[in-house]
Amino acid sequence: MNNTDYNAHKRFDKTRGRLSGSIRRLSLLLGVLVLVLVLGLVSSGSLPTANAAGGPVCYTVADSSDEDKNNAFNDVLALIDLDTGLATFLGQSVNSSGGGDIDDIEATEFDPDGGELFAIDDSRLGTLNQLNAEFTVIGELGTCNLSGGGSFTIADADGLAKDYASVGGDWYGAVRVSSSGTPDYLFKLPTDGSGNPTVPINPNAFGSGISCVPIPTTGLPGSPNLIDDLGFDPVSGQLYGVANGGATTPTRIVAIDKTDGSVID
């Protein structure tokens, strides 16, 4: 290689190096701009929620409390891909007002009419932010008044469902009293002017002064007394429940009469 070829080669290498460096800097700048754009959308709450795509949406909450060991961690909200079953982490629940942990959500219902995700944390009805899982408290569910005069304060709700077939869209829930063989109870929530559930529970849902009725699943095979979830057929208005009897008892799907709590296996 003569001197002329060598010098030309060096100039080409320098030019190529400057060009590569410029490309790298441009790529880095574009990356930063994209990151800033995404962070800006997240901070402003402008990212589209999953239901904006128009397809089926499945939200789930992982209840992080460990009742046996008396440990509690804030619950986790996730979005389930119905095609693959994969879960996308959306956030860990915190109280929007800053008071107390959100660690026992066992009842959720997404309302496509208003686009809100409702949830119950023990005794508190609220909404979950679909971007970051922040829990906004609506209020306490209140007291279950039973036929015959008994009553108890709701402390462990384990089901929430909207009856889309009813006029205006009625909301129902299930509450646990004990895990030692007594039945769970059905209650009904009033609604506001927009059809959203509110509190306290309807005091006369099942008759004058009767706000809760038992869900007598204990008579079924295995006595599965724990109602762990509720759901309505959106066309027929039939209410269904998941009856759980513990580790040694098969879980059963039961049809529940929403007027009196009676069940059909």
Backbone as a ProteinNet text record, in pm:
[ID]
protein_1_A
[PRIMARY]
MNNTDYNAHKRFDKTRGRLSGSIRRLSLLLGVLVLVLVLGLVSSGSLPTANAAGGPVCYTVADSSDEDKNNAFNDVLALIDLDTGLATFLGQSVNSSGGGDIDDIEATEFDPDGGELFAIDDSRLGTLNQLNAEFTVIGELGTCNLSGGGSFTIADADGLAKDYASVGGDWYGAVRVSSSGTPDYLFKLPTDGSGNPTVPINPNAFGSGISCVPIPTTGLPGSPNLIDDLGFDPVSGQLYGVANGGATTPTRIVAIDKTDGSVID
[TERTIARY]
85.8	0	89.5	71.3	154.1	101.3	173.4	135.5	1.1	-26.2	-152.9	-269.4	-257	-363.2	-378.9	-264.2	-268.1	-338.8	-305	-366.1	-515.6	-551.2	-693.7	-768	-706.4	-768	-788.2	-688.7	-700.4	-814.6	-824.7	-930.7	-1068.3	-1077.4	-1203.3	-1239.5	-1139.6	-1163.5	-1211.4	-1149.9	-1190.6	-1333.9	-1363	-1498.6	-1600.2	-1565.6	-1655.3	-1673	-1565.9	-1575	-1663.5	-1646.6	-1731.7	-1878.1	-1901.7	-2038.4	-2099.3	-2021	-2070.8	-2102.7	-2012	-2038	-2162.8	-2185.6	-2306	-2430.9	-2425.1	-2540.1	-2570.4	-2463.5	-2484	-2546.6	-2497.1	-2552.6	-2698.3	-2727.4	-2864.4	-2955.8	-2908.3	-2987.2	-3013.4	-2908.8	-2924.8	-3025.3	-3016.5	-3109.3	-3252.8	-3274.1	-3407.9	-3459.4	-3368.5	-3407.8	-3451.8	-3376.7	-3412.3	-3546	-3568.4	-3694.4	-3812.2	-3796.2	-3902.9	-3929	-3819.9	-3835	-3906.9	-3868.9	-3934.7	-4081.4	-4113	-4251.8	-4333.1	-4279.2	-4350.3	-4369.5	-4260.9	-4272.2	-4372.6	-4377.3	-4474.1	-4615.7	-4639.6	-4772.8	-4813.2	-4719.3	-4751	-4782.5	-4697.6	-4718.4	-4847.8	-4891	-5014.4	-5137.1	-5117.4	-5229	-5289.9	-5210.5	-5265	-5249.3	-5178.6	-5165.4	-5301.4	-5335.5	-5466.8	-5478.2	-5591.6	-5614.4	-5639.8	-5627.2	-5633.8	-5768.1	-5874.9	-6006	-6026.8	-5935.4	-5948.3	-5926.2	-5861.4	-5835.5	-5961.8	-6063.8	-6191.4	-6207.9	-6101.9	-6111.9	-6142.5	-6158.6	-6183.6	-6069.3	-6104.2	-6005.4	-6024.6	-5915.9	-5924	-5826.4	-5880.5	-5799.2	-5804	-5696	-5694	-5612.9	-5647.7	-5574.6	-5519.3	-5390.5	-5326.5	-5334.7	-5413.3	-5428.3	-5301.7	-5227.5	-5094.3	-5091.6	-5206.8	-5206.5	-5186.3	-5119.1	-5097.4	-5162.2	-5289.6	-5366.3	-5309.1	-5252.5	-5199.8	-5077.3	-4994.1	-4871	-4883.9	-5002.6	-5031.2	-4935.9	-4898.9	-4818.7	-4908.5	-4878.2	-4960.6	-4871.8	-4894.9	-4825.7	-4931.3	-4906.7	-5004.4	-5033.7	-5162	-5204	-5152.2	-5151.8	-5095	-5203.7	-5212.5	-5305.6	-5230.9	-5293.4	-5231.1	-5337.1	-5291.1	-5377.3	-5341.9	-5442.7	-5420	-5446	-5349.7	-5368.2	-5450.1	-5571.1	-5660.6	-5615	-5524.2	-5472.2	-5357.1	-5271.1	-5151	-5153.9	-5241.3	-5244.5	-5137.9	-5057.1	-4951.5	-5008.2	-4947.8	-4992.4	-4897.4	-4953	-4875	-4894.8	-4786.5	-4791.6	-4830.7	-4934.2	-4979.6	-4943.9	-4932.1	-4895.8	-4933.8	-4878.6	-4909.8	-5002.8	-5113.3	-5219.1	-5173.3	-5203.7	-5181.9	-5308.3	-5329.7	-5447	-5423.9	-5515	-5497.1	-5498	-5563.4	-5568.5	-5454.1	-5372.6	-5255.2	-5279.5	-5401.3	-5431.4	-5446.9	-5353.9	-5366	-5326.1	-5293.2	-5253.6	-5375.6	-5352.6	-5453.8	-5402.9	-5439.2	-5375.7	-5473.5	-5601.3	-5696.6	-5810.7	-5775.5	-5876.5	-5908.2	-6032.4	-6076.2	-6205.7	-6238.8	-6360.6	-6338.5	-6351.2	-6335.8	-6441.6	-6473.8	-6565	-6535.3	-6503.6	-6483.1	-6617.3	-6649.9	-6775.9	-6748.8	-6778.6	-6750.8	-6835.8	-6947.4	-7034.1	-6963.8	-6897.8	-6828.5	-6677.4	-6627.4	-6483.8	-6410.8	-6484.1	-6421.9	-6398.1	-6289.5	-6259.7	-6288.1	-6397.1	-6436.8	-6377.1	-6352.9	-6293.4	-6336.3	-6327.5	-6353.8	-6231.4	-6178.7	-6067.2	-6123.7	-6144.1	-6206.6	-6348	-6361.5	-6493	-6514.3	-6413.9	-6418	-6438	-6542	-6562.5	-6478.6	-6421.8	-6341.8	-6319.4	-6236	-6198.5	-6047.9	-6004.2	-5862.2	-5825	-5720.5	-5667.2	-5604.4	-5648.3	-5602.4	-5462	-5403.7	-5267.1	-5165.6	-5202.6	-5102.8	-5154	-5281.1	-5340.2	-5373.1	-5367.5	-5404	-5550.9	-5576.5	-5710	-5771.9	-5887.7	-5960.3	-6082.9	-6087.6	-6195.7	-6324.6	-6433.6	-6567.5	-6631.3	-6616.5	-6670.8	-6687	-6730.3	-6749.6	-6882.3	-6881.2	-7001.5	-7108.7	-7067.5	-7164.4	-7203.5	-7331.6	-7380.5	-7476.9	-7462.6	-7558.5	-7666.1	-7789.7	-7903	-7977.5	-7999	-8051	-8197.7	-8260.7	-8397.2	-8395.3	-8480.4	-8481.3	-8413.1	-8346.5	-8294	-8144.9	-8070.2	-7925.9	-7858.7	-7735.7	-7660.5	-7511.1	-7431.4	-7286	-7229.2	-7112.6	-7045.2	-6964.5	-6979.8	-6905.8	-6757.6	-6676.4	-6532.5	-6450.2	-6515.2	-6439	-6524.5	-6539.4	-6616.8	-6533.7	-6596.8	-6523.5	-6589	-6672.2	-6733.1	-6799.6	-6794.6	-6859.5	-6898.6	-7024.4	-7070.4	-7183.2	-7186.7	-7291.9	-7387.6	-7517.8	-7621.2	-7656.1	-7594.2	-7613.3	-7751	-7817.2	-7949.7	-8059	-8028.9	-8129.6	-8140.6	-8253.5	-8273.9	-8184.5	-8095.7	-8006.4	-7878.3	-7874.3	-7753.4	-7733.7	-7795.4	-7781.8	-7645.2	-7595.5	-7466.6	-7487.6	-7420.1	-7429.3	-7289.4	-7283.2	-7157.2	-7178.5	-7070	-7073.4	-6978.7	-7019.7	-6937.9	-6919	-6798.3	-6764.1	-6777.8	-6836.6	-6851.2	-6749.1	-6732.4	-6642.1	-6601.7	-6487.3	-6442.9	-6472.5	-6549.5	-6571.7	-6711.6	-6758.3	-6882	-7006.2	-7000.9	-7118.2	-7121.5	-7240.4	-7248.1	-7203.9	-7162.2	-7140.7	-7276.1	-7276.3	-7401.9	-7398	-7515.5	-7532.9	-7585	-7529	-7580.7	-7593.7	-7662.5	-7685.8	-7643.2	-7578.9	-7531.4	-7625.2	-7651.2	-7725.9	-7637	-7695	-7618.2	-7644.3	-7546.2	-7563.3	-7631.8	-7637.8	-7707.3	-7644.4	-7516.9	-7447.6	-7448.9	-7516.3	-7521.2	-7402.8	-7318.3	-7202.9	-7243	-7180.6	-7214	-7169	-7245.6	-7209.2	-7240.3	-7218.7	-7234.3	-7315.3	-7367.2	-7362.1	-7455.4	-7451.3	-7532.2	-7681.4	-7760.8	-7905.1	-7968.2	-8028.9	-8080.8	-8206.3	-8273.8	-8399.1	-8395.8	-8277.4	-8260.6	-8343.5	-8364.6	-8432.3	-8557.2	-8611.7	-8728.4	-8705.3	-8808.6	-8797.9	-8695.2	-8590.6	-8487.5	-8391.7	-8400.3	-8311.7	-8215.2	-8088.1	-7988.1	-7900.8	-7903.4	-7820.7	-7897.6	-7871.9	-7930.9	-7820.3	-7833.4	-7729.8	-7727.7	-7609.3	-7591	-7560.7	-7663.5	-7649.6	-7583	-7452.6	-7378.6	-7331.4	-7348.2	-7298.5	-7372.1	-7488.7	-7561.7	-7516.3	-7425.6	-7375.3	-7266.6	-7236.2	-7129.3	-6998.2	-6942	-6818.6	-6838.1	-6961.5	-6993.8	-6901.1	-6894.6	-6807.1	-6871.7	-6847.8	-6922	-6865.8	-6751.1	-6685.4	-6712.5	-6782.4	-6804.9	-6686.4	-6605	-6483	-6497.5	-6609	-6629.3	-6773.5	-6817.1	-6950.8	-6941	-7041	-7046	-7184.3	-7228.7	-7359.8	-7349.3	-7446.6	-7466.5	-7526	-7458.5	-7506.1	-7635.5	-7673.5	-7796	-7914.7	-7896.4	-8007.9	-8021.8	-7914.3	-7917.4	-7901.2	-7862.3	-7838.9	-7709.3	-7715.4	-7598.2	-7531.8	-7399.7	-7321.5	-7218.3	-7179.2	-7077.7	-6977.9	-6856.1	-6752.4	-6751.1	-6793.2	-6801.8	-6678	-6603.7	-6476.6	-6485.7	-6447.5	-6452.4	-6317.6	-6212.1	-6079.4	-5997.8	-5878	-5782.3	-5829.2	-5913.4	-5954.1	-6092.1	-6157.8	-6293.2	-6294.7	-6351.7	-6356.8	-6434.8	-6381.9	-6451.6	-6568.3	-6680.2	-6800.1	-6849.8	-6909.1	-6978.3	-7126.4	-7185.9	-7326.3	-7405.2	-7533	-7625.4	-7692.9	-7697.2	-7751.1	-7875.2	-7982.5	-8102.9	-8078.8	-8074.9	-8040.3	-8150.6	-8267.3	-8376.5	-8373.8	-8311.7	-8312.3	-8185.2	-8085.8	-7959.4	-7955.1	-8068.4	-8069.8	-7986.6	-7936.8	-7842.8	-7888.6	-7837	-7852.7	-7712.8	-7676.6	-7542.3	-7522.8
-119	0	124.1	216.4	336.4	439.7	551.9	654.9	717.8	734.3	795.8	708.1	575.7	482.9	478.6	480.9	472.2	593.4	714.5	836	839.9	795.4	791	694.1	580	480.7	536.7	613	672.7	773.7	857.4	955.2	887.4	774.5	699.5	643	587.4	532.5	640.6	761.3	870.4	914.3	925.6	965.2	861.5	732.4	626	628.5	657.2	663.2	776.6	897.1	1009.5	980.5	911.7	877.5	777.9	676.7	577.8	643.7	736.3	806.4	890.9	955.7	1037.8	952.1	835.1	743.2	697	662.1	618	728.5	854.2	964.7	991.3	977.8	997.2	890	764.6	654.6	676.3	722.3	747.8	859.7	966.1	1077.5	1033.9	951.9	901.2	815.3	734.3	650.7	734	841.5	929.9	997.4	1042	1106.7	1012.4	886	787.2	763.3	751.3	727.6	844	966.9	1084.3	1086.4	1051.9	1049.9	949.2	828.8	724.5	763.6	815.4	855.9	968.1	1059.7	1168.3	1117.5	1018.5	961.8	890	814.7	741.9	838.8	942.3	1034.8	1112.8	1134.5	1210	1121.5	987.2	895	882.9	912.7	915.6	785.2	689	561.3	495.4	441.1	378.4	254.4	236.7	114.2	0.9	-122.5	-238.2	-250.6	-204.8	-219.3	-126.2	-30.7	59.9	-11.9	-129.1	-203.8	-267.7	-278.9	-332.2	-481.2	-552.2	-696.1	-730.3	-861.2	-904.5	-865.5	-825.4	-783.1	-865.3	-908.3	-984.2	-926.2	-860.5	-811.7	-913.3	-921.7	-1008	-941.7	-972.6	-921.3	-1038.4	-1036.2	-1136.7	-1089.4	-1160.8	-1126.8	-1169.1	-1073.1	-1101.5	-1130.3	-1127.1	-1151	-1298.1	-1325	-1460.7	-1470.4	-1514.4	-1510	-1603.8	-1717.2	-1813	-1757.9	-1682.6	-1631.2	-1484.3	-1429.3	-1291.7	-1192.6	-1224.3	-1131.8	-1063.4	-940.6	-869.2	-785	-797.9	-718.6	-662.1	-546.2	-486.4	-577	-583.2	-671.8	-622	-713	-684.9	-694.2	-592.6	-592.5	-634.5	-724.2	-772	-784.3	-782.5	-800	-933.7	-1018.6	-1151.4	-1150.5	-1200.7	-1218.7	-1345.5	-1332	-1447.2	-1545.9	-1504.6	-1596.5	-1680.8	-1619.6	-1689	-1726.1	-1659.1	-1682.9	-1605.8	-1527.8	-1452.8	-1331.2	-1298.6	-1186	-1068.3	-949.4	-826.1	-749.8	-726.3	-654.5	-509.5	-461.7	-323.8	-237.2	-299.3	-220.5	-289.6	-238.4	-288.3	-187.6	-238.2	-150.6	-68	60.9	151.4	234.3	281.4	363.2	505.3	552.5	685.5	795.4	770.4	870.9	855.4	751.7	732.6	660.8	612.9	549.8	400.1	324.7	180.2	104.2	-23.2	-109.7	-157.3	-194.7	-259.6	-400.9	-492.4	-623.4	-740	-715.1	-826.4	-808.8	-778.9	-768.3	-909	-952.3	-1083.8	-1074.3	-953.2	-932.5	-816.6	-843.6	-739.5	-755.7	-646.7	-650.3	-530.4	-558.1	-451.8	-417.3	-289.2	-243.4	-179.5	-248.3	-190.5	-69	-52.3	63	194.1	196.4	317.7	307	185.7	165.8	161.6	144.3	140.5	-3.5	-23.5	-152.3	-138.8	-201.4	-194.8	-311.4	-288	-391.6	-370.8	-478	-469.8	-520.1	-436.7	-474	-496.1	-624.1	-661.6	-605.1	-483.9	-424.7	-296	-257.4	-127.7	-145.1	-82.5	-77	36.1	11.3	115.1	86.2	166.1	145	128.5	51.1	32.3	107.3	187.7	257.1	153.6	149.8	47.8	74	189	219.3	180.1	200	179.7	105.8	57.6	-22.2	58.1	189.6	271.5	248.8	227.8	196.9	323.4	362.9	478.8	429.7	457.5	408.8	484.8	408.7	467.8	472.9	363.2	362.3	222.7	215.5	87.5	23.4	-109.3	-181.9	-177.5	-181.6	-168.4	-299.3	-311.2	-420.1	-510.5	-641.2	-739.5	-759.9	-730	-758.2	-878.9	-978.7	-1107.4	-1124.7	-1216.6	-1253.8	-1316.8	-1272.5	-1324.8	-1233.4	-1127.9	-1028.3	-1026.4	-1127.3	-1126.6	-1027.1	-992.1	-899.2	-916.5	-871.1	-869	-763.8	-713.7	-614.2	-684.3	-641.5	-701.9	-671	-778.8	-761.5	-839.7	-928.8	-1012.6	-1046.6	-950.1	-973.6	-1055.2	-1156.5	-1246.2	-1260.6	-1166.7	-1173.4	-1041.6	-1004.4	-882.5	-904.7	-874.8	-899.2	-804.6	-767.7	-681.5	-764	-743.4	-811.4	-724.7	-755.8	-673.7	-693.2	-801.6	-827.9	-752.1	-698.3	-626.6	-482	-421.8	-281.4	-193.5	-118.8	-32.2	-99.8	-234.7	-306.2	-316	-417.9	-437.5	-497.9	-463.7	-514	-599.6	-715.9	-807.8	-844	-887.6	-932.3	-1047.2	-1113.9	-1223.3	-1189.1	-1227.2	-1198.1	-1324.7	-1340.7	-1455.5	-1418.7	-1511.6	-1492.7	-1576.8	-1700.7	-1793.9	-1900.8	-1961.1	-2070.7	-2206	-2208.2	-2332.8	-2390.5	-2393.8	-2464	-2379.4	-2252.3	-2165.3	-2109.5	-2083.6	-2036.6	-1891.5	-1857.3	-1717	-1651.5	-1519.1	-1445.7	-1361.1	-1342.9	-1260.7	-1123.7	-1018	-883	-808.9	-698	-617.6	-473.9	-413.5	-276.6	-179.5	-64.1	39	99.5	175	239.7	390.9	463.5	607.8	641.9	769.7	811.7	764.1	720.6	670.4	518.6	453.5	308.3	242.1	320.7	264.5	218.3	111.2	64.9	165.4	173.7	261.7	192.4	258.9	199.8	294.2	242	102.9	12.9	-118.6	-214	-183.1	-233.8	-210.7	-271.6	-191.2	-242.7	-327.7	-319.2	-393.6	-478.8	-528.4	-601.2	-728.4	-792.9	-922.7	-921.1	-804.9	-787.9	-673.3	-633.3	-521.3	-547.6	-467.7	-480.7	-597	-665	-780.7	-743.4	-727.9	-685.3	-799.5	-913.2	-1027.1	-1157.7	-1254.2	-1388	-1491.8	-1606.6	-1709.1	-1773.4	-1819.5	-1898.1	-2040.2	-2125.1	-2254.4	-2364.1	-2347.4	-2449.8	-2564.4	-2550.7	-2654.1	-2786.9	-2786	-2910.1	-2985.3	-2927.8	-2993.3	-3094.7	-3187.7	-3285.6	-3217.5	-3259.2	-3200.6	-3075.8	-3026.2	-2904.9	-2787	-2743.4	-2630.2	-2497.1	-2452.5	-2337.2	-2201.8	-2196.1	-2069.2	-2024.5	-1912.1	-1855.3	-1763.9	-1805.9	-1731.4	-1636.3	-1642.8	-1548.6	-1554.5	-1448.2	-1440.1	-1393.6	-1430.6	-1383.8	-1404.7	-1312	-1320	-1362	-1440.7	-1459.3	-1328.7	-1257.9	-1125.6	-1127.3	-1244	-1253.5	-1295.5	-1404.4	-1457.8	-1391.5	-1333	-1274.6	-1376.5	-1499.3	-1601.1	-1571.7	-1577.5	-1555.9	-1688.6	-1693.1	-1813.2	-1781.8	-1885.2	-1869.6	-1983.2	-1955	-2056.9	-2097.8	-2222.3	-2272.7	-2356.1	-2312.3	-2374.9	-2435.5	-2562.1	-2628.7	-2653.9	-2598.4	-2622.2	-2717.7	-2750.3	-2828.3	-2969.9	-3026.5	-3166.8	-3182.1	-3070.4	-3075	-3016.2	-3084.7	-3029.6	-2897.7	-2803	-2676.4	-2696.7	-2630.1	-2649.1	-2514.8	-2518.2	-2402.5	-2419.7	-2319.3	-2329.9	-2213.3	-2240.5	-2133.9	-2080.6	-1949.2	-1885	-1804.9	-1824.7	-1744.5	-1607.6	-1503.5	-1371	-1308.4	-1373.1	-1319.3	-1370.9	-1490.9	-1546	-1620.7	-1628.2	-1692.9	-1842.8	-1907.5	-2053.9	-2096.1	-2219.6	-2265	-2390.6	-2408.4	-2531.5	-2574.8	-2697.6	-2748.8	-2764.7
0	0	0	-98.7	-102.8	-4.6	10.5	108.4	76.1	-56.7	-95.8	-55.7	-80.6	-41.6	109.2	181.8	327.6	388	338.6	392	361.8	239.8	204.7	294.6	326.7	414.5	554	606.3	738.4	741.2	633.1	630.4	627.4	554.7	548.6	686.7	759	891.6	987.7	979.4	1067.7	1037.7	906.9	867.3	913.5	895.6	938.9	1089.7	1163.2	1308.2	1355.1	1287.2	1323.9	1293.3	1175.8	1137.3	1235.9	1276.3	1373.3	1505.9	1548.6	1673	1665.4	1550.9	1533.6	1536.5	1472.6	1472.9	1614.4	1690.1	1828.2	1911.3	1893.6	1970.2	1931.7	1799.7	1753.5	1810.5	1810.9	1866.8	2015	2085.9	2229.1	2252.3	2168.4	2182.7	2157.7	2053.1	2024.4	2138.6	2195.5	2308.2	2427.1	2454	2565.2	2539.6	2414	2381.2	2399.4	2356.3	2373.5	2521	2599.9	2743.3	2809.5	2774	2831.6	2794.2	2668.1	2623.9	2703.2	2719.1	2793.1	2938.7	3001.3	3141.4	3157.2	3060.8	3067.2	3058.2	2971.7	2959.2	3086	3144.9	3267.2	3379.8	3395.4	3506.8	3492.1	3367.6	3348.5	3342.6	3350.4	3345.3	3207	3101	2966	2890.2	2947.2	2878.3	2866.4	2750.3	2734.9	2820.9	2885.1	2960.4	2863.7	2912.3	2824.4	2754.7	2820.4	2760.5	2641.3	2622	2509.3	2377.1	2380.5	2258.5	2203.6	2285.2	2238.7	2258.5	2295	2315.4	2459.2	2488.4	2626.1	2719.5	2839.6	2938.2	3065.1	3125.8	3250.5	3351.6	3453.9	3564.2	3677.5	3751.5	3869.3	3979.5	4103.5	4218.8	4297.5	4321.9	4406.3	4550.6	4630.1	4771.9	4844.3	4895.4	4949.4	5098.6	5164.5	5309	5339.5	5449.1	5496.9	5634.1	5635.5	5760.2	5866.3	5823.1	5920.7	5993.2	5919.7	5978.8	6019.8	5998.3	6036.5	5969.7	5844.6	5766	5664	5630.7	5533	5441.8	5312.8	5213	5118.5	5065.4	4977.5	4859.1	4821	4712.5	4578.3	4480.7	4348.3	4241.9	4155.8	4043.5	3917.4	3839.6	3715.5	3606.9	3483.4	3366.9	3302.7	3281.4	3226.1	3075.8	2998.8	2855.2	2835.1	2782.2	2769.9	2663.9	2575.4	2473.4	2525.3	2608.2	2653.6	2801.3	2879	3022.7	3099	3029	3095.4	3167.6	3281.6	3363.2	3347.9	3331.5	3326.8	3456.8	3527.4	3655.1	3629.7	3699.3	3685.3	3805.2	3922.3	4038.7	4168.1	4276.8	4410	4476.4	4531.7	4581.4	4701	4693.6	4805.7	4822.6	4942.6	4972.5	4920.6	4834.1	4776	4880.9	4994.5	5101.2	5199.9	5179.9	5263.4	5394.5	5420.3	5548.6	5540.4	5599	5610.6	5485.6	5504.9	5395.3	5317	5191.6	5108.7	5084.6	5174.1	5173.2	5179.8	5157.8	5166.1	5065.7	4941.2	4835.1	4784.6	4806.8	4761.1	4680.1	4635.3	4557.8	4461.7	4332.4	4231.3	4123.1	4055.7	3941.1	3851.1	3725.5	3627.8	3563.7	3563.2	3505.9	3370.6	3259.4	3127.5	3095.5	3165.1	3138.8	3172.9	3288.8	3330.7	3322.9	3293.4	3283.5	3415.8	3527	3659.4	3704.4	3777.4	3839	3988.8	4034.3	4175.1	4252.5	4380.3	4464.4	4609.1	4686.9	4831	4904.8	4991.7	5079.4	5218.8	5253.9	5381.3	5392.8	5446	5468.7	5390.2	5309.5	5241.6	5091.5	5039.4	4895.4	4838	4719.7	4656.8	4510.3	4447.1	4307.6	4297.9	4198.2	4171.5	4044.1	4054	3937.3	3844.1	3719.4	3625.5	3572.5	3606.4	3566	3672.1	3800.8	3906.4	4028.9	4025.9	4134.4	4259.4	4253.7	4369.4	4405.3	4533.5	4582.6	4641.9	4587.6	4639.9	4715.6	4843	4929.6	4902	4882.9	4873.5	5011	5087.7	5223.4	5278.1	5403.5	5472.3	5430.3	5416.9	5376.9	5484.3	5609.3	5718	5783.3	5818.3	5902.7	5827.4	5850.2	5801.1	5907.9	5874.5	5962.5	5907	5991.4	5947.3	5985	5916.4	5952.3	6091.4	6179	6315.7	6413.9	6365.5	6458.3	6478.5	6429.8	6447.7	6354.6	6385.1	6300.9	6324.2	6228.5	6244.5	6148.9	6182.6	6099.4	5991.6	5868.9	5757	5772.8	5771.4	5788.9	5687.1	5609.3	5516.3	5394.8	5303.5	5181	5082.7	5022.5	4933.4	4796.7	4757.3	4625.1	4591.2	4462.9	4415.6	4270.5	4234.8	4098.1	4061.5	3932.5	3880.3	3794.2	3816.5	3738.9	3617.8	3504.3	3383.8	3322.4	3357.6	3302	3375.8	3492.9	3571	3524.2	3549	3512.3	3601	3538.8	3615	3659.6	3659.7	3698.1	3847.5	3910.5	4054.9	4089.7	4207.6	4255.9	4380.6	4383.1	4496.9	4545.4	4670.3	4727	4823.2	4857.4	4955.3	5069.3	5189.8	5306.8	5388.9	5438.8	5522.9	5669.4	5745.3	5888.8	5963.9	5918.8	5984.8	5884.5	5905.3	5819.1	5881.4	5989.1	6063.9	6042.2	5917.7	5887.2	5875.6	5913.9	5899.6	5758	5704	5565.6	5550.2	5428.6	5394.6	5366.2	5355.3	5337.8	5210.8	5152.3	5033.9	5074.9	5016.2	5040.5	4907.3	4910.8	4790.9	4817.4	4716.7	4730.5	4659	4718.1	4644.9	4537.2	4446.8	4340.9	4341.4	4286.6	4276.8	4144.5	4111.7	3991.6	3862.4	3870	3751.2	3742.2	3838.9	3839.2	3906.6	3972.2	4042.8	4182.5	4233	4367.8	4472.3	4579.6	4689	4821.4	4930	5063.9	5151.9	5266.3	5313.2	5232.9	5263.9	5189.6	5205.4	5110.9	5111.5	5237.1	5324.7	5452.3	5438.5	5324	5304.7	5178.3	5142.6	5016.7	5010.1	5124.7	5125.3	5214.1	5232.2	5317.4	5413.5	5481.7	5573.5	5683.2	5687.4	5789.7	5769.2	5655.5	5628.5	5516.4	5550.9	5452.6	5402	5469.4	5428.5	5447.3	5356.5	5368.5	5352.1	5420.8	5410	5272.1	5232.7	5110.7	5156.6	5169	5238.8	5155.4	5130.7	5055.8	5144.5	5275.5	5367.1	5350.1	5286.6	5264.2	5140.6	5063.4	4942.6	4978.8	4888.9	4916	4954.6	5066.6	5116.7	5199.4	5208.3	5286.3	5255	5127.8	5091.7	5130	5252.5	5305.6	5264.9	5199.9	5171.3	5028.1	5010.8	4878.3	4845.9	4749.2	4717.5	4600	4528.4	4419.3	4371.9	4306.1	4248.4	4104.1	4023.2	3885.7	3827.4	3742.3	3680.1	3534.2	3488.9	3346.4	3294.7	3202.8	3162.6	3082	3031.7	2951.6	3038	3114.3	3193.3	3329.4	3379.3	3512.7	3623.8	3588.8	3691.6	3766.6	3898.1	3982.5	4011.9	3997.9	4027.7	4134.8	4209.2	4311.3	4307.2	4353.2	4368.3	4514.5	4541.7	4679.1	4709.9	4808.9	4843.5	4983.1	4993.1	5122.6	5184.8	5127.7	5182.6	5096.8	5145.6	5067.1	5037.4	5123.5	5106.6	5044.8	5010.7	4956.2	4816.2	4717.9	4582.4	4578.5	4504.3	4483.7	4388.3	4415.5	4334.5	4281.7	4161.5	4106.5	4137.6	4201.4	4240.1	4182.3	4151.2	4110.9	4237	4250.5	4370.6	4332.9	4409.1	4390.6	4454.4	4374.2	4425.8	4510.3	4516.9	4598	4740.5	4760.6	4897.7	4935.1	4845.2	4876.4	4860	4830.8	4817.3	4696.2	4698.2	4595.7	4525.8	4402.8	4326.6	4285.8	4318	4289.7	4138.7
[MASK]
+++++++++++++++++++++++++++++++++++++++++++++++++++++++++++++++++++++++++++++++++++++++++++++++++++++++++++++++++++++++++++++++++++++++++++++++++++++++++++++++++++++++++++++++++++++++++++++++++++++++++++++++++++++++++++++++++++++++++++++++++++++++++++++++++++++++++

